[in-house]
Amino acid sequence: MRALVLAGGLGTRLRPLTEHTPKCLIPIHNRPLLAYWFELLFDAGIERALVNTHWLAPQVDAFVDTSPHQQRIDLVYEPELLGTGGTLRANHQYFGDQPVLVAHADNLINFTCSAFLEAHTNRHDGIAITMLTFETDDPRSCGIVECDAQDRVIAFHEKVEQPPGNLANGAVYILEPEVLRFIAAFDRDFVDLSTEVIPEFLGRIQIWRTDGYHRDIGNVESLARAEAEFPKSPPVL
């Protein structure tokens, strides 16, 4: 299986830190976010990873050149950001007729990726997407998912005042080829995965729960919390 790691974001809420450092290279315990992702994915058996770049792209290129996983990483520069779905659409041939794991490099996360992959392999008939979920301590700030008895997603509640629970979308997905074909059929470059694609597969999305650490490094407050909370040598979960 191949992966798409989204690393082109501007990181506007992290300024001034991101004025000279791309968001995906913001360090936690002196280690860039991308380094955590590469280790997690490749240790789990991901064959190759495509990394999209945009803001301060040469820094990301230079970092990948020094990575011990460099031979398994491919880079694609986007002069204009395409959205997650748009990046998948523009590079659908890269992934072939196989499932693809999609991750956002600005999330700091520790989970058993091999178990996530296995859950998708063993999915029920009709499932097209496996979504990583976690229990959040602030449901109003997250996208909360509502599931049926078979852990299939039946509704989304995006940052509402009274969400029905605390099970949050972790924005890590495994997509079947039919999802990529659906995205490829769009007649424009920019496609938003969360609003234009995922809702079309309600009832065909299964969740996978992780007890591991998960935090969106979206602002300086979340960065400070991650520095305080995330272990310097995170355990393999």
Coordinates of N, CA and C in Angstrom, one line a residue, residues 2-9 49-55 74-96 100-105 175 179-186 188-194 196-197:
R2 N 0.4 2.3 -0.7 CA 1.1 3.6 -0.7 C 0.3 4.6 0.1
A3 N 1.0 5.7 0.5 CA 0.4 6.7 1.3 C 0.6 8.1 0.7
L4 N -0.4 8.9 1.0 CA -0.3 10.3 0.7 C -0.1 11.1 2.1
V5 N 1.0 11.8 2.2 CA 1.2 12.6 3.4 C 1.1 14.1 3.0
L6 N 0.1 14.8 3.5 CA -0.2 16.2 3.1 C 0.7 17.1 4.0
A7 N 1.5 17.8 3.3 CA 2.5 18.7 3.9 C 2.7 20.1 3.3
G8 N 1.7 20.5 2.6 CA 1.8 21.8 1.9 C 1.1 23.0 2.6
G9 N 0.5 22.8 3.8 CA -0.2 23.8 4.4 C 0.6 25.0 4.8
A49 N 5.6 6.6 0.0 CA 4.8 7.7 0.4 C 5.0 8.9 -0.6
L50 N 3.9 9.5 -1.0 CA 3.9 10.7 -1.7 C 3.6 11.9 -0.8
V51 N 4.5 12.9 -0.8 CA 4.4 14.1 0.0 C 4.2 15.3 -0.8
N52 N 3.0 16.0 -0.6 CA 2.8 17.2 -1.4 C 3.4 18.4 -0.7
T53 N 3.9 19.3 -1.4 CA 4.6 20.5 -0.9 C 4.0 21.8 -1.5
H54 N 4.2 22.9 -0.8 CA 3.8 24.2 -1.3 C 4.6 25.3 -0.6
W55 N 4.2 25.6 0.7 CA 4.9 26.6 1.4 C 6.3 26.2 1.8
D74 N 8.4 10.1 -2.3 CA 8.3 10.9 -3.6 C 7.6 12.3 -3.2
L75 N 8.1 13.3 -3.9 CA 7.6 14.7 -3.6 C 6.9 15.2 -4.8
V76 N 5.8 15.9 -4.6 CA 5.1 16.6 -5.6 C 4.8 18.1 -5.2
Y77 N 5.2 19.0 -6.0 CA 5.1 20.4 -5.6 C 3.7 20.9 -6.2
E78 N 3.0 21.6 -5.4 CA 1.7 22.2 -5.9 C 1.9 23.8 -5.9
P79 N 1.9 24.4 -7.0 CA 2.0 25.9 -7.1 C 0.8 26.5 -6.4
E80 N -0.3 25.9 -6.5 CA -1.5 26.3 -5.8 C -2.1 25.0 -5.1
L81 N -2.4 25.2 -3.8 CA -2.9 24.0 -3.1 C -4.2 23.5 -3.7
L82 N -4.4 22.2 -3.8 CA -5.5 21.6 -4.5 C -6.5 21.0 -3.6
G83 N -6.3 21.1 -2.2 CA -7.2 20.4 -1.3 C -6.8 18.9 -1.3
T84 N -7.2 18.2 -0.2 CA -6.8 16.8 -0.1 C -7.3 16.0 -1.3
G85 N -8.6 16.2 -1.6 CA -9.1 15.5 -2.7 C -8.5 15.8 -4.1
G86 N -8.1 17.1 -4.2 CA -7.5 17.5 -5.4 C -6.1 16.9 -5.6
T87 N -5.4 16.8 -4.5 CA -4.1 16.2 -4.6 C -4.2 14.7 -5.0
L88 N -5.2 14.0 -4.4 CA -5.5 12.6 -4.8 C -5.8 12.5 -6.3
R89 N -6.7 13.5 -6.7 CA -7.1 13.5 -8.1 C -5.9 13.7 -9.0
A90 N -5.1 14.6 -8.7 CA -3.9 14.9 -9.6 C -2.9 13.8 -9.7
N91 N -2.9 13.0 -8.6 CA -1.8 11.9 -8.5 C -2.4 10.5 -8.5
H92 N -3.7 10.4 -9.0 CA -4.3 9.1 -8.8 C -3.6 7.9 -9.4
Q93 N -2.8 8.2 -10.5 CA -2.1 7.1 -11.2 C -0.9 6.6 -10.3
Y94 N -0.4 7.5 -9.4 CA 0.7 7.1 -8.5 C 0.2 6.0 -7.6
F95 N -1.0 6.0 -7.2 CA -1.5 5.0 -6.3 C -2.0 3.7 -6.9
G96 N -2.2 3.7 -8.3 CA -2.6 2.5 -9.0 C -4.0 2.1 -8.5
V100 N -5.2 3.4 -0.6 CA -4.2 4.5 -0.3 C -4.5 5.0 1.1
L101 N -3.4 5.1 1.9 CA -3.6 5.7 3.2 C -3.3 7.2 3.1
V102 N -4.2 8.0 3.7 CA -4.1 9.5 3.6 C -3.9 10.0 5.0
A103 N -2.9 10.9 5.2 CA -2.6 11.4 6.5 C -2.2 12.9 6.4
H104 N -2.4 13.6 7.4 CA -2.0 15.0 7.5 C -0.8 15.2 8.4
A105 N 0.3 15.8 7.8 CA 1.5 15.9 8.5 C 1.5 16.9 9.7
L175 N -8.4 4.6 1.8 CA -9.4 4.8 0.8 C -9.3 3.6 -0.3
V179 N -13.0 5.0 -4.3 CA -13.0 6.4 -3.9 C -12.1 7.3 -4.7
L180 N -11.0 6.8 -5.1 CA -10.1 7.6 -6.0 C -10.7 7.8 -7.3
R181 N -11.4 6.7 -7.8 CA -12.1 6.9 -9.1 C -13.2 8.0 -9.0
F182 N -13.9 8.0 -7.9 CA -15.0 9.0 -7.6 C -14.3 10.4 -7.7
I183 N -13.2 10.5 -7.0 CA -12.5 11.8 -7.0 C -12.0 12.2 -8.4
A184 N -11.5 11.3 -9.1 CA -10.9 11.5 -10.4 C -12.0 12.0 -11.4
A185 N -13.3 11.8 -11.1 CA -14.4 12.2 -12.0 C -14.7 13.6 -11.9
F186 N -14.2 14.3 -10.8 CA -14.5 15.8 -10.7 C -13.8 16.5 -11.9
R188 N -12.7 19.6 -12.0 CA -11.9 20.7 -11.5 C -10.8 20.3 -10.7
D189 N -9.8 21.1 -10.5 CA -8.6 20.8 -9.8 C -8.7 20.7 -8.3
F190 N -9.4 21.7 -7.7 CA -9.6 21.7 -6.2 C -10.7 20.8 -5.8
V191 N -10.5 19.9 -4.9 CA -11.5 19.0 -4.4 C -11.2 18.9 -2.9
D192 N -12.2 19.1 -2.1 CA -12.1 19.0 -0.6 C -12.6 17.6 -0.2
L193 N -11.7 16.8 0.4 CA -12.0 15.4 0.7 C -13.1 15.4 1.8
S194 N -13.0 16.2 2.8 CA -13.9 16.1 4.0 C -15.3 16.6 3.7
E196 N -16.6 17.1 0.2 CA -17.1 16.8 -1.1 C -17.0 15.3 -1.4
V197 N -16.3 14.6 -0.6 CA -16.1 13.2 -0.9 C -16.6 12.3 0.2

